[in-house]
XYZ file of C-alpha atoms in Angstrom:
625
model
C 83.481 100.383 182.855
C 86.368 102.192 184.518
C 87.435 105.498 182.983
C 90.918 104.228 182.138
C 89.463 101.143 180.396
C 87.059 103.349 178.439
C 89.854 105.646 177.229
C 92.020 102.630 176.319
C 89.187 101.069 174.280
C 88.477 104.402 172.621
C 92.121 104.820 171.597
C 92.234 101.289 170.185
C 89.199 101.989 168.021
C 90.570 105.342 166.863
C 93.717 103.535 165.761
C 91.623 100.860 164.008
C 89.621 103.554 162.197
C 92.863 104.949 160.753
C 94.569 101.644 159.899
C 91.616 99.705 158.478
C 88.664 102.112 158.102
C 86.325 99.781 156.250
C 86.848 96.890 158.666
C 86.365 99.290 161.575
C 83.084 100.599 160.132
C 81.767 97.070 159.637
C 82.636 96.186 163.252
C 80.796 99.269 164.524
C 77.789 98.373 162.365
C 77.702 94.803 163.728
C 77.975 96.008 167.313
C 75.209 98.571 166.736
C 72.943 95.863 165.305
C 73.802 93.649 168.304
C 72.227 96.241 170.594
C 68.934 96.196 168.702
C 68.940 92.393 168.408
C 69.581 92.002 172.143
C 66.674 94.288 173.041
C 64.282 92.379 170.789
C 65.574 89.030 172.103
C 64.935 90.173 175.662
C 61.380 90.967 174.638
C 60.924 87.615 172.914
C 62.443 85.809 175.909
C 60.050 87.546 178.297
C 57.060 86.866 176.041
C 58.061 83.214 175.603
C 58.413 82.832 179.358
C 54.942 84.264 179.951
C 53.410 82.042 177.245
C 55.119 78.948 178.656
C 53.911 79.710 182.203
C 50.420 80.323 180.876
C 50.485 77.045 178.933
C 51.590 75.150 182.091
C 48.812 76.716 184.113
C 46.202 76.004 181.422
C 47.247 72.353 181.410
C 46.692 71.823 185.078
C 49.981 72.808 186.674
C 49.662 74.044 190.238
C 50.269 77.774 190.767
C 53.514 77.431 192.696
C 55.582 80.238 194.147
C 58.289 79.840 191.508
C 55.679 80.379 188.787
C 54.531 83.639 190.412
C 58.068 84.924 190.757
C 58.932 83.726 187.262
C 55.881 85.486 185.852
C 56.763 88.707 187.644
C 60.335 88.496 186.318
C 59.071 87.962 182.768
C 56.622 90.840 183.113
C 59.411 93.059 184.448
C 61.714 92.131 181.573
C 58.940 92.652 178.999
C 58.069 96.033 180.494
C 61.742 97.061 180.568
C 62.110 96.006 176.934
C 59.051 97.969 175.834
C 60.304 100.947 177.810
C 63.698 100.535 176.175
C 62.100 100.825 172.752
C 60.666 104.144 173.911
C 63.845 106.132 174.473
C 63.531 108.899 177.112
C 63.030 112.294 175.520
C 62.199 115.722 176.862
C 60.643 118.012 174.296
C 63.036 120.892 173.630
C 62.087 124.310 174.978
C 61.861 127.353 172.751
C 59.574 129.715 170.906
C 57.992 128.044 167.851
C 58.108 129.841 164.531
C 55.899 128.873 161.606
C 56.490 129.048 157.855
C 53.712 131.643 157.498
C 55.563 133.988 159.869
C 59.063 133.460 158.475
C 58.852 132.520 154.776
C 62.484 133.491 154.041
C 63.798 131.248 156.817
C 61.741 128.263 155.741
C 62.612 128.761 152.072
C 66.295 128.574 153.011
C 65.692 125.455 155.098
C 63.846 123.819 152.196
C 66.770 124.497 149.847
C 69.226 122.955 152.309
C 67.016 119.917 152.826
C 66.690 119.341 149.080
C 70.465 119.521 148.538
C 71.266 117.321 151.533
C 68.402 114.918 150.753
C 67.513 114.822 154.427
C 64.234 114.211 156.254
C 61.647 116.847 157.039
C 61.848 119.138 160.048
C 58.777 118.797 162.227
C 59.236 122.036 164.182
C 61.546 125.040 164.341
C 62.157 126.540 167.790
C 63.998 129.724 168.735
C 65.989 129.302 171.959
C 67.791 131.705 174.260
C 71.307 130.266 173.948
C 74.206 130.805 171.557
C 73.768 127.574 169.647
C 72.066 125.762 166.817
C 71.120 122.108 166.837
C 68.840 119.527 165.351
C 67.300 117.512 168.183
C 65.656 114.223 167.342
C 62.883 112.528 169.252
C 63.780 108.833 168.873
C 61.122 106.250 168.177
C 61.778 102.532 168.708
C 65.316 102.945 170.054
C 66.226 105.423 167.344
C 64.971 103.554 164.277
C 62.706 106.535 163.472
C 62.798 110.145 164.604
C 60.896 113.407 164.833
C 63.199 116.307 164.030
C 63.329 119.666 165.827
C 65.559 122.489 164.591
C 66.742 124.730 167.439
C 68.099 128.147 166.477
C 69.560 130.311 169.207
C 68.425 133.938 169.170
C 71.975 135.096 170.083
C 73.392 133.141 167.136
C 70.837 134.717 164.804
C 71.814 138.112 166.217
C 75.527 137.425 165.629
C 75.630 135.978 162.087
C 74.548 137.220 158.688
C 71.974 134.994 156.907
C 74.384 133.141 154.625
C 76.607 132.161 157.550
C 73.567 131.269 159.614
C 72.421 128.866 156.901
C 75.953 127.416 156.758
C 75.576 126.529 160.451
C 72.176 124.947 159.741
C 73.690 122.995 156.846
C 76.221 121.480 159.262
C 73.443 120.399 161.613
C 71.372 119.056 158.708
C 74.495 117.205 157.577
C 73.971 114.788 160.476
C 70.664 113.776 158.852
C 71.995 113.565 155.303
C 70.555 110.995 152.986
C 72.991 110.985 150.070
C 76.234 109.518 151.401
C 77.705 108.638 154.749
C 74.430 107.055 155.861
C 76.187 104.710 158.282
C 78.062 107.525 160.047
C 74.924 109.629 160.342
C 72.883 106.672 161.630
C 75.559 105.734 164.162
C 75.729 109.365 165.283
C 71.998 109.389 166.017
C 72.010 105.892 167.533
C 74.656 106.976 170.056
C 72.313 109.732 171.230
C 69.500 107.232 171.722
C 71.622 104.830 173.749
C 72.994 107.721 175.808
C 69.460 108.742 176.816
C 68.545 105.127 177.557
C 71.670 104.701 179.689
C 70.792 107.827 181.653
C 67.293 106.452 182.326
C 68.635 103.238 183.838
C 71.244 105.121 185.874
C 68.437 107.158 187.430
C 66.102 104.161 187.899
C 66.393 101.626 190.703
C 63.652 99.253 189.524
C 64.419 95.640 190.368
C 62.118 94.361 187.628
C 64.249 95.741 184.800
C 67.576 94.580 186.215
C 68.439 92.381 183.204
C 67.790 95.154 180.685
C 69.564 97.684 182.895
C 72.548 95.367 183.247
C 72.798 94.927 179.492
C 72.604 98.691 178.879
C 75.284 99.294 181.547
C 77.547 96.780 179.787
C 76.700 97.675 176.195
C 76.552 101.481 176.100
C 80.119 102.315 177.286
C 81.554 99.810 174.799
C 79.382 101.013 171.934
C 80.168 104.613 172.864
C 83.926 103.955 172.830
C 83.770 101.831 169.684
C 81.719 104.358 167.712
C 83.447 107.498 169.033
C 85.842 107.786 166.082
C 82.979 107.315 163.620
C 80.889 109.950 165.398
C 83.791 112.416 165.297
C 84.259 111.636 161.603
C 80.591 112.488 161.173
C 81.283 115.967 162.566
C 83.921 116.446 159.874
C 81.500 115.105 157.282
C 78.814 117.531 158.444
C 81.350 120.361 158.009
C 82.019 119.137 154.478
C 78.277 119.161 153.764
C 78.209 122.817 154.791
C 81.280 123.517 152.639
C 79.722 121.746 149.656
C 76.620 123.932 149.871
C 78.233 127.285 150.725
C 81.922 126.927 149.870
C 84.830 125.862 152.066
C 85.985 129.450 152.601
C 82.629 130.650 153.916
C 82.245 127.515 156.068
C 85.673 128.175 157.617
C 84.915 131.858 158.195
C 81.660 130.859 159.851
C 83.385 128.391 162.192
C 85.845 131.078 163.285
C 83.197 133.760 163.723
C 81.030 131.447 165.809
C 84.040 130.610 168.006
C 84.935 134.295 168.436
C 81.449 135.572 169.129
C 80.599 132.667 171.420
C 83.578 133.680 173.558
C 82.568 137.343 173.484
C 78.932 136.516 174.248
C 79.897 134.376 177.223
C 82.480 136.745 178.664
C 81.496 140.281 177.656
C 77.859 140.534 176.582
C 76.356 139.464 179.884
C 78.947 141.417 181.823
C 77.931 144.601 179.979
C 74.243 143.834 180.336
C 74.387 143.127 184.078
C 76.434 146.279 184.617
C 73.290 148.240 183.666
C 71.649 147.048 186.897
C 73.427 149.842 188.820
C 71.468 152.636 187.128
C 68.509 150.846 185.535
C 66.398 150.214 188.638
C 63.161 150.427 186.627
C 64.256 147.370 184.667
C 63.791 145.219 187.753
C 60.031 145.554 187.289
C 60.305 143.874 183.909
C 58.470 146.697 182.118
C 61.329 147.607 179.792
C 63.402 146.136 177.027
C 65.266 143.012 178.065
C 68.559 141.607 176.809
C 67.204 139.877 173.700
C 65.359 142.649 171.879
C 68.496 144.722 171.391
C 71.055 141.925 171.405
C 71.967 142.307 167.739
C 73.359 145.822 168.328
C 76.064 144.506 170.647
C 76.728 141.295 168.727
C 77.193 143.205 165.468
C 79.689 145.715 166.844
C 83.291 145.379 165.603
C 85.572 143.232 167.739
C 89.007 144.614 168.533
C 91.677 142.940 166.372
C 93.963 142.304 169.368
C 91.066 140.696 171.259
C 90.276 138.523 168.233
C 93.877 137.310 168.014
C 93.906 136.373 171.700
C 90.511 134.656 171.410
C 91.629 132.626 168.398
C 94.846 131.746 170.202
C 92.776 130.366 173.086
C 90.677 128.351 170.648
C 93.714 126.876 168.930
C 95.211 125.850 172.268
C 92.197 123.661 173.002
C 92.801 119.939 172.693
C 90.258 117.399 171.503
C 88.850 115.453 174.439
C 87.137 112.118 174.940
C 83.899 113.501 176.369
C 82.781 115.326 173.226
C 82.786 114.144 169.626
C 83.060 117.710 168.310
C 86.580 118.325 166.944
C 88.444 121.453 168.018
C 88.499 124.458 165.701
C 92.022 123.961 164.324
C 91.200 120.371 163.298
C 87.935 121.417 161.649
C 89.693 124.108 159.622
C 92.429 121.664 158.601
C 89.786 119.175 157.474
C 88.317 121.863 155.196
C 91.760 122.777 153.891
C 91.411 126.327 155.198
C 93.896 128.459 157.089
C 93.133 130.235 160.333
C 93.308 133.982 160.705
C 91.319 137.151 161.202
C 88.523 137.416 158.671
C 85.631 139.722 157.924
C 82.847 139.336 160.461
C 79.154 139.396 159.604
C 77.942 142.712 158.261
C 74.352 142.139 159.395
C 72.269 139.867 161.599
C 69.816 137.094 160.745
C 66.914 138.072 162.999
C 65.099 139.418 159.963
C 64.732 135.790 158.831
C 62.115 135.431 161.579
C 59.840 137.817 159.692
C 56.620 138.641 161.491
C 57.558 136.327 164.358
C 60.565 138.394 165.408
C 58.785 140.881 167.681
C 56.667 138.166 169.320
C 59.667 135.951 170.018
C 61.794 138.803 171.372
C 58.983 139.784 173.729
C 58.578 136.191 174.942
C 62.330 135.659 175.494
C 62.670 138.954 177.368
C 59.604 138.228 179.494
C 60.973 134.805 180.429
C 64.369 136.315 181.231
C 62.874 138.976 183.517
C 60.720 136.389 185.258
C 63.810 134.288 186.043
C 66.198 137.149 186.852
C 64.188 140.062 188.258
C 65.159 139.427 191.886
C 68.774 138.779 190.927
C 68.813 142.022 188.928
C 67.748 143.970 191.996
C 70.385 142.246 194.154
C 73.103 142.836 191.598
C 72.078 146.471 191.241
C 72.361 146.920 194.997
C 75.819 145.339 194.946
C 77.013 147.621 192.149
C 75.587 150.699 193.845
C 77.406 149.719 197.038
C 80.630 149.331 195.064
C 80.061 152.709 193.438
C 79.455 154.336 196.837
C 82.606 152.702 198.207
C 84.627 153.944 195.219
C 83.311 157.489 195.706
C 84.098 157.367 199.428
C 87.628 156.141 198.717
C 88.141 158.882 196.153
C 87.371 161.508 198.818
C 90.397 160.456 200.866
C 92.728 159.168 198.162
C 95.723 160.782 199.849
C 95.478 158.493 202.909
C 94.439 155.126 201.468
C 96.213 151.887 202.345
C 97.343 149.347 199.734
C 94.336 147.135 200.510
C 91.977 150.084 199.931
C 93.605 150.914 196.589
C 93.070 147.279 195.601
C 89.394 147.452 196.600
C 89.056 150.639 194.555
C 90.619 148.826 191.579
C 88.026 146.040 192.030
C 85.245 148.629 191.937
C 86.665 150.267 188.799
C 86.740 146.917 186.965
C 83.203 146.001 188.061
C 81.660 149.361 187.189
C 83.418 150.290 183.947
C 85.860 149.283 181.237
C 88.565 151.565 182.628
C 92.085 150.187 182.962
C 92.662 149.664 186.730
C 96.442 149.914 186.311
C 96.805 153.350 188.031
C 94.974 152.063 191.121
C 97.035 148.844 191.173
C 100.254 150.798 190.807
C 99.358 152.987 193.788
C 98.768 149.826 195.836
C 102.143 148.458 194.726
C 103.847 151.721 195.614
C 102.599 151.361 199.195
C 103.275 147.595 199.385
C 106.011 146.698 196.839
C 105.648 142.936 197.405
C 101.852 142.695 197.578
C 101.025 139.458 195.689
C 97.605 140.569 194.459
C 98.898 143.831 193.005
C 101.898 142.126 191.393
C 99.816 139.317 189.898
C 97.056 141.551 188.543
C 99.494 144.019 186.996
C 101.570 141.256 185.410
C 98.492 139.472 184.068
C 97.151 142.659 182.499
C 100.413 143.795 180.898
C 102.255 140.559 180.012
C 100.409 140.161 176.647
C 101.669 143.590 175.533
C 105.332 142.861 176.317
C 105.561 145.693 178.842
C 109.165 145.943 180.107
C 108.004 146.376 183.729
C 106.468 142.899 183.788
C 109.823 141.177 184.256
C 110.458 142.798 187.637
C 106.905 142.135 188.807
C 107.149 138.461 187.851
C 110.581 138.069 189.442
C 109.288 139.388 192.783
C 106.166 137.242 192.517
C 108.196 134.098 191.787
C 110.815 134.684 194.487
C 108.585 135.919 197.324
C 105.260 134.080 196.925
C 105.471 130.302 196.651
C 101.748 129.910 196.044
C 101.989 132.078 192.902
C 105.297 130.758 191.538
C 103.644 128.665 188.840
C 101.349 131.552 187.838
C 104.406 133.837 187.566
C 106.332 131.336 185.411
C 103.295 130.721 183.207
C 102.715 134.447 182.709
C 106.406 134.820 181.935
C 105.967 132.658 178.835
C 103.243 134.990 177.575
C 105.484 137.954 178.322
C 108.521 136.392 176.605
C 106.464 135.653 173.468
C 105.034 139.187 173.468
C 108.511 140.699 173.751
C 109.615 138.640 170.772
C 106.578 139.738 168.764
C 107.533 143.366 169.465
C 111.047 142.762 168.069
C 112.485 143.142 171.582
C 113.423 139.551 172.452
C 114.852 138.771 175.863
C 118.383 137.381 176.236
C 118.569 133.592 175.706
C 119.650 132.931 179.294
C 116.601 134.779 180.646
C 114.248 132.847 178.370
C 115.917 129.584 179.417
C 115.644 130.493 183.108
C 111.895 131.086 182.861
C 111.408 127.847 180.905
C 113.208 125.890 183.632
C 111.183 127.648 186.317
C 107.977 126.812 184.490
C 108.901 123.129 184.186
C 109.786 122.759 187.860
C 106.814 124.729 189.174
C 104.465 122.966 186.767
C 105.605 119.555 188.053
C 104.848 120.618 191.624
C 101.507 122.093 190.592
C 100.488 118.994 188.652
C 101.229 116.782 191.648
C 99.274 119.124 193.924
C 96.410 119.347 191.435
C 96.268 115.549 191.125
C 95.907 115.339 194.907
C 93.151 117.950 194.788
C 91.330 116.117 191.991
C 91.563 112.852 193.945
C 89.887 114.528 196.920
C 86.126 114.172 196.566
C 84.401 117.597 196.453
C 82.255 116.709 199.469
C 85.162 115.552 201.718
C 87.319 117.467 204.211
C 85.275 120.641 204.161
C 86.324 123.473 206.453
C 84.681 126.820 207.294
C 84.888 129.165 204.316
C 87.202 132.119 204.804
C 86.275 134.686 202.154
C 85.483 138.300 202.867
C 82.230 139.935 201.818
C 83.804 141.613 198.783
C 85.023 138.256 197.439
C 81.599 136.691 198.012
C 79.927 139.637 196.258
C 82.178 139.111 193.264
C 81.360 135.390 193.114
C 77.641 136.134 193.400
C 77.960 138.619 190.564
C 79.610 135.992 188.357
C 76.865 133.436 189.007
C 74.104 136.013 188.585
C 75.270 136.714 185.046
C 74.722 133.070 184.044
C 71.067 132.737 183.075
C 71.294 128.908 182.924
C 72.303 128.572 186.585
C 69.670 127.565 189.124
C 71.958 127.273 192.141
C 75.581 127.849 193.124
C 77.614 127.147 196.262
C 81.249 127.554 197.259
C 83.204 125.516 199.779
C 86.757 125.317 201.059
C 88.637 122.056 201.684
C 91.688 121.154 203.753
C 94.535 119.621 201.768
C 98.210 119.433 202.848
C 100.283 119.666 199.639
C 103.208 121.670 198.294
C 103.209 124.381 197.133
C 100.846 125.260 199.960
C 97.612 126.882 198.903
C 93.967 127.058 199.854
C 91.517 124.852 197.955
C 88.010 125.808 196.821
C 85.197 124.007 195.020
C 82.374 125.805 193.240
C 79.211 123.722 192.939
C 76.819 124.583 190.082
C 73.239 123.461 189.525
C 72.042 124.157 185.973
C 68.629 124.277 184.410
C 67.404 120.915 183.060
C 67.863 120.106 179.395
C 71.283 121.684 178.795
C 73.534 119.658 176.500
C 76.813 118.328 177.884
C 78.798 120.770 175.766
C 76.778 123.704 177.110
C 77.326 122.486 180.680
C 81.073 122.261 180.125
C 81.178 125.736 178.543
C 79.232 127.222 181.450
C 81.547 125.584 183.992
C 84.571 126.885 182.077
C 83.190 130.444 182.012
C 82.598 130.406 185.759
C 86.055 128.932 186.341
C 87.701 131.594 184.165
C 85.797 134.465 185.807
C 86.180 133.360 189.441
C 89.253 134.733 191.166
C 89.706 132.756 194.359
C 92.788 132.968 196.616
C 93.960 129.426 195.947
C 93.345 126.389 193.764
C 89.790 126.167 192.535
C 87.625 123.755 190.584
C 84.068 123.832 189.316
C 81.719 120.838 189.460
C 78.290 120.620 187.856
C 75.667 118.584 189.679
C 74.493 115.685 187.542
C 77.449 116.075 185.173
C 80.642 115.886 187.232
C 79.193 114.686 190.538
C 75.888 112.994 191.453
C 73.247 115.515 192.517
C 72.761 113.880 195.940
C 76.409 114.503 196.890
C 75.591 118.144 197.595
C 73.945 117.005 200.833
C 77.192 115.340 201.974
C 79.311 118.476 201.538
C 79.945 120.411 204.745
C 80.520 124.116 205.298
C 79.149 125.280 201.910
C 78.124 128.900 201.383
C 75.239 129.527 199.010
C 75.892 132.057 196.250
C 72.719 131.731 194.176
C 69.328 130.055 194.373
C 66.688 130.499 191.689
C 63.336 128.839 191.507
C-alpha cells in the first residue's frame, strides 16, 4: 500500500471512530477475526489439497508432474501457515530479577495486577535504556502470550517508587482484564501482525508466496483500520494508571518522564563521556561505569528555565501516524490535568531491586565497558587534543584569527559547561559578518530576549542566504522572549520578521521536499568536512550506546536557497523498538551541527539495510562489533 493511501485510510477510520465509535469498533473486530480465519483457511486448504492428492495416488492415479508441483505448493502453503501461527519473537535482553531478591518490587507488581485483573508476568528484566514496557511473546498468532516486564535502570534511577509503579500500571493497562478488552486485544494483535509482516518482508521463499501475499495485503489495512483504537488504548492505559494512583500523580509522572528522558538523552551521556579526558584508567573497565552511580545525576534538581524550555519542546510535538502513543499535551488533556512545572521525584527506585541491585549494576556496567572501551579511549584522545589546542590558543590569545577564536569556543563547549559567548564575541569583533559566530551567538541568547540579538539576526538574514530561514526562525523565539520580559518589540518589527519567516519557510520547504525526494544513496559527492567537524560528529555518535555503526555523506542538489546537503546513516543494535529508533535519530539530528541541510536515516527503519552498499563517498564515523 502506498504511503498516501495508508494515511488516507487511517484518517477515514479516525473520523469513523469519532462519529460512530461502536460501529467502528465492530468493524475493527470483524477485520481482526478475518485475519485469523484466513490463516486457518489457508492451512485447511493446504491440508485438503495434500489429502486429495494422496487419495488420487492411492486410487491408482499416475504420479504426474502437476501432482508433484501441486503437492509442493500445498506443502509450502501448509508450512507457511504453521509458521504464521508461530509469530517471530526475539527474547528481550536484560538482567533478570527474581521475587526472592526484590520482594518490595514484586509485592507492588502483585498489587497492580490484582487491581487491573491482568495476566501473570513470566519474567522481570532490567534493561539499560530509559524506558519501561511489557513485551509479549505471542503464541498462535497472538491468541496467547508470555509476558515480560522490562524496567529500564535509568528510569528506576530517575523516578521515586510511587511514580515508577504508575508507569508500570500504564504498561499493565494494556493487559487489563476488567474493561476495554477489545482495545487491549487489538493492541496486542497489531504487534503480532507487525512481527509477522516483518518476517515476510525479510523472507524471499517462493513456497509461502500465498501467505506472504495475504499478509502484505492485510497488515497495512488492519494497521490503518485499528490505529485509532490502538491510540485510544494508550489513553485507556493512562486512565488505568490514574485510577490506581490518582490523575494528578499520573500527570506529574508523565511530565517528569518526558523531562528526564530529554535530559538523559542530551545531558547525562554528554557529562559522562566528558570524563574520558581525565579518566584514562576507566578505559580498562576496572572502575565504576555509568550505571552504578546514575541515580546521583538523575536525582539532581533540573534548572527551572531548562524545564520550561523542555516542556515547550514537548508541547510543540505533533501526533504522527507512525506511533500510536499520543503526545504529552493530549495525554494530559485526556486526564483532565494541566501542564506546568511540578515537584520532581525526591528519591530513586533502585532500592526496589533489593539484593539484586548490586549484581545488576555490575552486569550493566561490565556490558557497557565491553561495548565502549575502545570508543572511550578514542574519545578521551579527542578531548585531550581539544584541551591541548585550547591551551595552545590561550598562549597567543592576542594574535588569534576569527576562525581560531571559533575553534577555541568549540573546545570550551566540548570540555566544560562554560558559556562560550566571550570567545564567540571576540571572533565577531574580528569578522563582524562571520555567519557561524552570528548564528551561534543568536541561538544562545535569543531565548533570553537579549537586545543584541536583533542586530545579529538582521546581519545574518541580509548577508547569508543559506541562514535566512534560521535567522527568521530564531527571531520568533527572540520576539516571544522580549514580550515575556515586558519589553515587546514594535508591531512593525514583529510583522516584518513574521513575513520574513513565511517567505523563507516557503523556500526552505520546497528545498527540503527536493532533498527528501532524493534517495540517500544517490548523487553522492566527496565529503568536504574538516577534521574538527568529523571529530565532533564522532563524539556525538560515540555517546550513543545503542549505535553499532554511523556514516556521513554529502550529496549534490541544485536548489534555492543554495546549501550543502548531508545524510547521516545510523546502524542500531538489534531489538530496539521503533520509538527508541526515532528518538535516537532525533537526538543525533539535534546534536549534529553540519554546514548545510542534514537528515538522519536509520538502516532497517527509514531505508533498507542493503542500500548502504549503493551509497558512494561515505565517511565512516563509528563501527562497533
